[in-house]
Amino acid sequence: MKNKTIIITGASSGIGEATAYAFAKQGANMVLAARSIDKLQAVKQRCEHFNVQVIVVKCDVSIEKECTELINQTVKIFGGVDVLVNNAGVSMRAMFADCDIGVLKQLMDINFWGSVYCTKYALPYLIAKKGSVVAVSSVAGLVGLPARTGYSASKFALEGFMQSLRIETLKSGIHVGMMYPGYTASNIRNVALNHTGATQQESPLDESKLMQPETVADAIVKMVKNRKRQQILTGIGKVSKWLNILLPSHSDKAIYKFVAKEKDSPFK
Ligand SMILES: NC(=O)c1ccc[n+]([C@@H]2O[C@H](COP(=O)([O-])OP(=O)(O)OC[C@H]3O[C@@H](n4cnc5c(N)ncnc54)[C@H](OP(=O)(O)O)[C@@H]3O)[C@@H](O)[C@H]2O)c1
């Protein structure tokens, strides 16, 4: 990883922030992208303790032009791109029947289109370096999650995009990886959108009991180093995937029960 150039979207918080530190420890140079420039500056300073070169780029990944600019600035400063981590994402919590359709569009714009734009403009540089593109998906990208229709849809779309890209680029030597974290302690549930598109402001889960973002970050670094195709990080994630394939109606009922137990569950 030493002196490689890594772009991480959504590096101002949670999994993206932890991934920045994990790559910094490996000696990689980094381009940190998100909308909150102040938070990115703080992450940059901490990364620099590892004697790596870091730039921050204010980038709303739902805006194509800002993604083009992210890649252009990276290439201008570092001369290429070795790794792109498509991590930026938002979630939601609302039943589809009650939900403003704009919420679903916003999630598609950020979680799906944001990854597509960044990948599109980084691809020629990734191919030139036989580099890696990794997307941070979710167990909700393998099995539909109620009250997260837009979130699951965006991650399923990402799955189709990345799988197709992997096959298209089979002979080009690039690595295409998919990471599926389970519930991970981060800001995601505080800023998840409710049925009106406002942030819900609190997590329905006990965040202290969840996977730590550092665990996901270390797995992302390993995935890039070993050019691993995919990884589901939790036992419950693996069981959910296979239960949905082998016993789909049991899977539906189990997920219903699971979400019904959430604090202020939308099923109540
Ligand atoms: N935490 C979990 O339980 C969990 C589980 C499975 C998968 N994931 C996935 O992990 C990824 C990271 O989420 P997290 O849990 O670390 O959440 P988080 O703490 O809320 O971080 C999300 C990051 O995405 C950035 N972001 C959001 N909208 C953006 C936009 N329009 N343009 C650019 N950046 C944007 C945020 O930065 P700004 O607000 O500064 O732009 C922030 O840096 C997401 O793709 C999420 O779906 C999370």
Tab-separated table of C-alpha atoms and ligand atoms in Angstrom:
chain	number	residue	atom	x	y	z
A	1	MET	CA	0.000	0.000	0.000
A	2	LYS	CA	2.987	2.324	0.498
A	3	ASN	CA	2.699	5.439	-1.688
A	4	LYS	CA	-0.424	4.148	-3.430
A	5	THR	CA	-3.217	6.655	-4.025
A	6	ILE	CA	-6.512	5.799	-2.360
A	7	ILE	CA	-9.752	7.751	-2.850
A	8	ILE	CA	-12.324	7.261	-0.079
A	9	THR	CA	-15.784	8.774	-0.419
A	10	GLY	CA	-17.697	9.462	2.773
A	11	ALA	CA	-14.419	9.789	4.691
A	12	SER	CA	-15.729	12.361	7.187
A	13	SER	CA	-17.403	9.831	9.502
A	14	GLY	CA	-17.904	6.196	10.506
A	15	ILE	CA	-16.584	3.465	8.218
A	16	GLY	CA	-15.013	5.882	5.708
A	17	GLU	CA	-13.142	7.749	8.434
A	18	ALA	CA	-11.870	4.495	9.981
A	19	THR	CA	-10.838	3.304	6.506
A	20	ALA	CA	-8.765	6.457	6.060
A	21	TYR	CA	-6.796	5.687	9.262
A	22	ALA	CA	-6.412	2.020	8.279
A	23	PHE	CA	-4.896	2.949	4.884
A	24	ALA	CA	-2.768	5.703	6.478
A	25	LYS	CA	-1.231	3.071	8.800
A	26	GLN	CA	-0.212	1.184	5.645
A	27	GLY	CA	1.613	4.236	4.261
A	28	ALA	CA	-0.886	5.022	1.498
A	29	ASN	CA	-1.538	8.550	0.252
A	30	MET	CA	-5.146	9.565	0.329
A	31	VAL	CA	-7.861	11.684	-1.154
A	32	LEU	CA	-10.682	12.104	1.357
A	33	ALA	CA	-14.069	13.147	-0.010
A	34	ALA	CA	-17.377	14.130	1.593
A	35	ARG	CA	-19.556	17.222	1.978
A	36	SER	CA	-18.345	18.239	5.479
A	37	ILE	CA	-14.998	19.859	4.810
A	38	ASP	CA	-14.256	20.659	8.491
A	39	LYS	CA	-14.660	17.034	9.516
A	40	LEU	CA	-12.479	15.957	6.573
A	41	GLN	CA	-9.741	18.367	7.672
A	42	ALA	CA	-9.732	16.768	11.136
A	43	VAL	CA	-9.470	13.270	9.610
A	44	LYS	CA	-6.648	14.479	7.330
A	45	GLN	CA	-4.673	15.775	10.333
A	46	ARG	CA	-4.954	12.437	12.123
A	47	CYS	CA	-3.899	10.541	8.981
A	48	GLU	CA	-0.858	12.781	8.600
A	49	HIS	CA	0.553	11.416	11.885
A	50	PHE	CA	1.454	8.376	9.778
A	51	ASN	CA	3.609	10.519	7.436
A	52	VAL	CA	1.350	10.147	4.440
A	53	GLN	CA	0.190	12.777	1.977
A	54	VAL	CA	-3.509	13.561	2.234
A	55	ILE	CA	-5.784	15.954	0.386
A	56	VAL	CA	-9.422	16.662	1.089
A	57	VAL	CA	-11.982	17.362	-1.600
A	58	LYS	CA	-15.451	18.698	-0.899
A	59	CYS	CA	-17.625	16.420	-2.977
A	60	ASP	CA	-21.317	15.655	-2.950
A	61	VAL	CA	-21.262	12.327	-4.772
A	62	SER	CA	-24.828	12.795	-6.000
A	63	ILE	CA	-23.527	15.616	-8.235
A	64	GLU	CA	-21.756	14.165	-11.261
A	65	LYS	CA	-19.611	17.259	-11.872
A	66	GLU	CA	-18.235	17.122	-8.315
A	67	CYS	CA	-17.245	13.465	-8.825
A	68	THR	CA	-15.428	14.366	-12.068
A	69	GLU	CA	-13.632	17.115	-10.159
A	70	LEU	CA	-12.697	14.647	-7.378
A	71	ILE	CA	-10.984	12.352	-9.863
A	72	ASN	CA	-9.366	15.239	-11.794
A	73	GLN	CA	-7.897	16.737	-8.617
A	74	THR	CA	-6.581	13.321	-7.542
A	75	VAL	CA	-4.853	12.759	-10.869
A	76	LYS	CA	-3.473	16.311	-10.925
A	77	ILE	CA	-1.862	15.920	-7.507
A	78	PHE	CA	-0.962	12.217	-7.340
A	79	GLY	CA	-0.716	11.322	-11.050
A	80	GLY	CA	-3.222	8.438	-10.908
A	81	VAL	CA	-5.605	6.359	-8.830
A	82	ASP	CA	-4.740	2.962	-7.324
A	83	VAL	CA	-7.832	2.363	-5.208
A	84	LEU	CA	-11.335	3.826	-5.138
A	85	VAL	CA	-13.488	3.043	-2.092
A	86	ASN	CA	-17.114	3.896	-2.853
A	87	ASN	CA	-18.273	4.250	0.732
A	88	ALA	CA	-20.424	7.420	0.913
A	89	GLY	CA	-23.964	6.502	1.817
A	90	VAL	CA	-27.154	7.446	3.616
A	91	SER	CA	-29.969	5.332	4.995
A	92	MET	CA	-33.684	5.764	5.692
A	93	ARG	CA	-36.373	4.465	8.030
A	94	ALA	CA	-39.964	4.723	6.857
A	95	MET	CA	-42.595	2.446	5.411
A	96	PHE	CA	-42.838	2.789	1.647
A	97	ALA	CA	-46.581	3.529	1.829
A	98	ASP	CA	-45.943	6.641	3.967
A	99	CYS	CA	-42.729	7.762	2.356
A	100	ASP	CA	-42.157	10.756	0.121
A	101	ILE	CA	-40.857	9.362	-3.177
A	102	GLY	CA	-38.073	11.975	-3.079
A	103	VAL	CA	-36.476	10.036	-0.197
A	104	LEU	CA	-35.956	7.022	-2.442
A	105	LYS	CA	-34.596	9.224	-5.226
A	106	GLN	CA	-32.132	10.856	-2.838
A	107	LEU	CA	-30.858	7.474	-1.669
A	108	MET	CA	-30.430	6.265	-5.245
A	109	ASP	CA	-28.607	9.502	-6.122
A	110	ILE	CA	-26.102	9.144	-3.286
A	111	ASN	CA	-25.682	5.404	-2.737
A	112	PHE	CA	-25.994	4.215	-6.330
A	113	TRP	CA	-25.318	7.113	-8.703
A	114	GLY	CA	-22.554	8.503	-6.464
A	115	SER	CA	-20.661	5.215	-6.792
A	116	VAL	CA	-21.358	5.031	-10.528
A	117	TYR	CA	-20.056	8.576	-11.192
A	118	CYS	CA	-16.859	8.102	-9.176
A	119	THR	CA	-16.185	4.707	-10.767
A	120	LYS	CA	-16.855	6.021	-14.277
A	121	TYR	CA	-14.300	8.833	-14.045
A	122	ALA	CA	-11.714	6.824	-12.072
A	123	LEU	CA	-11.927	3.712	-14.276
A	124	PRO	CA	-9.305	4.605	-16.929
A	125	TYR	CA	-6.820	5.450	-14.156
A	126	LEU	CA	-7.668	2.303	-12.180
A	127	ILE	CA	-7.143	0.196	-15.315
A	128	ALA	CA	-3.801	1.914	-15.981
A	129	LYS	CA	-2.619	0.894	-12.491
A	130	LYS	CA	-4.451	-2.469	-12.389
A	131	GLY	CA	-5.956	-1.061	-9.210
A	132	SER	CA	-9.029	-1.780	-7.088
A	133	VAL	CA	-12.551	-0.478	-6.840
A	134	VAL	CA	-14.388	-1.487	-3.683
A	135	ALA	CA	-18.018	-0.689	-2.868
A	136	VAL	CA	-19.353	-0.672	0.670
A	137	SER	CA	-22.706	-2.403	0.382
A	138	SER	CA	-24.752	-3.857	3.235
A	139	VAL	CA	-26.614	-6.989	4.224
A	140	ALA	CA	-29.591	-4.896	3.043
A	141	GLY	CA	-27.949	-5.138	-0.405
A	142	LEU	CA	-28.319	-8.931	-0.309
A	143	VAL	CA	-31.737	-9.252	1.356
A	144	GLY	CA	-34.536	-6.661	1.270
A	145	LEU	CA	-34.902	-4.790	4.566
A	146	PRO	CA	-38.345	-3.420	5.497
A	147	ALA	CA	-38.658	0.317	6.169
A	148	ARG	CA	-35.504	0.725	4.040
A	149	THR	CA	-36.953	0.157	0.550
A	150	GLY	CA	-34.873	2.946	-0.977
A	151	TYR	CA	-31.737	1.873	0.885
A	152	SER	CA	-32.045	-1.781	-0.128
A	153	ALA	CA	-32.899	-0.781	-3.704
A	154	SER	CA	-29.818	1.439	-3.945
A	155	LYS	CA	-27.538	-1.323	-2.629
A	156	PHE	CA	-29.121	-3.980	-4.894
A	157	ALA	CA	-28.552	-1.627	-7.854
A	158	LEU	CA	-24.945	-1.218	-6.748
A	159	GLU	CA	-24.623	-5.009	-6.641
A	160	GLY	CA	-25.756	-5.385	-10.260
A	161	PHE	CA	-23.501	-2.554	-11.375
A	162	MET	CA	-20.401	-3.917	-9.626
A	163	GLN	CA	-20.996	-7.545	-10.699
A	164	SER	CA	-21.385	-6.464	-14.340
A	165	LEU	CA	-18.326	-4.224	-14.105
A	166	ARG	CA	-16.264	-7.094	-12.667
A	167	ILE	CA	-17.061	-9.264	-15.674
A	168	GLU	CA	-16.557	-6.428	-18.185
A	169	THR	CA	-13.119	-5.701	-16.766
A	170	LEU	CA	-12.096	-9.345	-16.266
A	171	LYS	CA	-9.201	-9.073	-18.718
A	172	SER	CA	-8.099	-5.594	-17.661
A	173	GLY	CA	-6.510	-6.709	-14.390
A	174	ILE	CA	-8.530	-4.471	-12.058
A	175	HIS	CA	-9.966	-5.791	-8.838
A	176	VAL	CA	-13.672	-5.254	-8.076
A	177	GLY	CA	-14.617	-5.901	-4.442
A	178	MET	CA	-17.887	-5.818	-2.513
A	179	MET	CA	-17.908	-5.385	1.259
A	180	TYR	CA	-21.056	-6.206	3.262
A	181	PRO	CA	-20.825	-4.895	6.831
A	182	GLY	CA	-23.468	-5.770	9.382
A	183	TYR	CA	-24.860	-3.127	11.727
A	184	THR	CA	-21.842	-0.931	12.514
A	185	ALA	CA	-21.574	1.869	15.080
A	186	SER	CA	-21.554	5.129	13.098
A	187	ASN	CA	-23.617	8.224	12.419
A	188	ILE	CA	-25.720	6.516	9.734
A	189	ARG	CA	-28.881	5.970	11.772
A	190	ASN	CA	-28.828	9.500	13.264
A	191	VAL	CA	-28.844	11.027	9.789
A	192	ALA	CA	-31.084	8.390	8.179
A	193	LEU	CA	-34.045	9.974	6.405
A	194	ASN	CA	-37.585	9.621	7.722
A	195	HIS	CA	-40.732	9.557	5.579
A	196	THR	CA	-40.519	13.312	4.878
A	197	GLY	CA	-36.802	13.301	4.042
A	198	ALA	CA	-35.794	14.879	7.385
A	199	THR	CA	-33.017	13.199	9.379
A	200	GLN	CA	-34.383	10.945	12.130
A	201	GLN	CA	-31.860	12.375	14.659
A	202	GLU	CA	-31.525	9.221	16.774
A	203	SER	CA	-30.577	5.595	16.385
A	204	PRO	CA	-33.172	2.898	17.125
A	205	LEU	CA	-30.273	0.535	17.996
A	206	ASP	CA	-27.860	0.409	20.910
A	207	GLU	CA	-24.819	1.635	18.969
A	208	SER	CA	-22.427	0.463	21.732
A	209	LYS	CA	-23.328	-3.174	20.926
A	210	LEU	CA	-22.620	-2.928	17.180
A	211	MET	CA	-19.578	-3.818	15.087
A	212	GLN	CA	-16.888	-1.152	15.270
A	213	PRO	CA	-16.058	0.789	12.085
A	214	GLU	CA	-12.375	-0.162	12.554
A	215	THR	CA	-13.301	-3.822	11.977
A	216	VAL	CA	-14.888	-2.920	8.638
A	217	ALA	CA	-11.952	-0.663	7.752
A	218	ASP	CA	-9.377	-3.403	8.408
A	219	ALA	CA	-11.424	-5.801	6.277
A	220	ILE	CA	-11.481	-3.250	3.425
A	221	VAL	CA	-7.682	-2.881	3.534
A	222	LYS	CA	-7.303	-6.693	3.533
A	223	MET	CA	-9.787	-6.978	0.671
A	224	VAL	CA	-7.713	-4.583	-1.422
A	225	LYS	CA	-4.402	-6.248	-0.521
A	226	ASN	CA	-5.687	-9.764	-1.259
A	227	ARG	CA	-7.873	-8.647	-4.171
A	228	LYS	CA	-10.800	-10.399	-2.541
A	229	ARG	CA	-14.070	-10.482	-4.450
A	230	GLN	CA	-16.559	-10.100	-1.599
A	231	GLN	CA	-16.951	-10.401	2.144
A	232	ILE	CA	-19.981	-10.597	4.406
A	233	LEU	CA	-18.680	-9.505	7.799
A	234	THR	CA	-21.203	-10.980	10.229
A	235	GLY	CA	-22.620	-14.427	10.903
A	236	ILE	CA	-26.143	-13.013	10.796
A	237	GLY	CA	-25.358	-11.506	7.387
A	238	LYS	CA	-24.211	-14.873	6.026
A	239	VAL	CA	-27.243	-16.666	7.467
A	240	SER	CA	-29.578	-13.963	6.065
A	241	LYS	CA	-28.152	-14.363	2.568
A	242	TRP	CA	-28.484	-18.153	2.513
A	243	LEU	CA	-31.866	-18.262	4.295
A	244	ASN	CA	-33.218	-15.864	1.654
A	245	ILE	CA	-31.941	-18.129	-1.146
A	246	LEU	CA	-32.870	-21.504	0.354
A	247	LEU	CA	-35.991	-20.756	2.441
A	248	PRO	CA	-37.253	-17.374	1.216
A	249	SER	CA	-40.634	-17.337	2.988
A	250	HIS	CA	-39.006	-18.261	6.334
A	251	SER	CA	-36.519	-15.484	5.663
A	252	ASP	CA	-39.336	-12.933	5.157
A	253	LYS	CA	-40.954	-13.881	8.477
A	254	ALA	CA	-37.652	-13.826	10.368
A	255	ILE	CA	-36.793	-10.363	9.036
A	256	TYR	CA	-40.293	-9.090	9.845
A	257	LYS	CA	-39.904	-10.306	13.454
A	258	PHE	CA	-36.419	-8.804	13.697
A	259	VAL	CA	-37.519	-5.341	12.523
A	260	ALA	CA	-40.709	-5.487	14.638
A	261	LYS	CA	-38.430	-5.695	17.720
A	262	GLU	CA	-36.629	-2.411	16.870
A	263	LYS	CA	-37.244	0.569	19.117
A	264	ASP	CA	-40.276	2.494	17.699
A	265	SER	CA	-40.573	-0.119	14.982
A	266	PRO	CA	-42.547	1.042	11.951
A	267	PHE	CA	-44.479	-2.264	12.224
A	268	LYS	CA	-46.047	-1.217	15.538
B	1	LIG	N1	-23.252	1.670	9.834
B	1	LIG	C1	-23.884	0.587	9.404
B	1	LIG	O1	-24.603	-0.086	10.174
B	1	LIG	C2	-23.690	0.124	7.983
B	1	LIG	C3	-24.013	-1.195	7.669
B	1	LIG	C4	-23.855	-1.630	6.368
B	1	LIG	C5	-23.373	-0.770	5.414
B	1	LIG	N2	-23.067	0.507	5.733
B	1	LIG	C6	-22.585	1.398	4.665
B	1	LIG	O2	-21.353	1.971	5.057
B	1	LIG	C7	-21.174	3.202	4.361
B	1	LIG	C8	-20.685	4.248	5.343
B	1	LIG	O3	-21.691	4.510	6.295
B	1	LIG	P1	-21.401	4.787	7.845
B	1	LIG	O4	-22.105	3.738	8.598
B	1	LIG	O5	-19.973	5.013	8.074
B	1	LIG	O6	-22.264	6.125	8.044
B	1	LIG	P2	-21.889	7.606	8.476
B	1	LIG	O7	-21.111	7.604	9.727
B	1	LIG	O8	-23.167	8.352	8.434
B	1	LIG	O9	-20.950	8.092	7.278
B	1	LIG	C9	-21.468	8.309	5.992
B	1	LIG	C10	-20.461	9.068	5.175
B	1	LIG	O10	-21.012	9.316	3.868
B	1	LIG	C11	-20.899	10.690	3.579
B	1	LIG	N3	-21.957	11.153	2.691
B	1	LIG	C12	-23.295	11.117	2.887
B	1	LIG	N4	-23.923	11.691	1.859
B	1	LIG	C13	-22.954	12.090	0.985
B	1	LIG	C14	-22.975	12.760	-0.261
B	1	LIG	N5	-24.115	13.140	-0.849
B	1	LIG	N6	-21.789	13.014	-0.872
B	1	LIG	C15	-20.633	12.653	-0.279
B	1	LIG	N7	-20.551	12.021	0.885
B	1	LIG	C16	-21.707	11.749	1.520
B	1	LIG	C17	-20.943	11.395	4.932
B	1	LIG	O11	-20.253	12.641	4.874
B	1	LIG	P3	-20.922	14.085	4.731
B	1	LIG	O12	-22.200	14.066	5.481
B	1	LIG	O13	-19.851	14.964	5.299
B	1	LIG	O14	-21.079	14.286	3.252
B	1	LIG	C18	-20.131	10.423	5.778
B	1	LIG	O15	-18.757	10.677	5.640
B	1	LIG	C19	-22.511	3.525	3.706
B	1	LIG	O16	-22.440	3.225	2.324
B	1	LIG	C20	-23.485	2.593	4.385
B	1	LIG	O17	-24.565	2.260	3.559
B	1	LIG	C21	-23.209	0.980	7.002
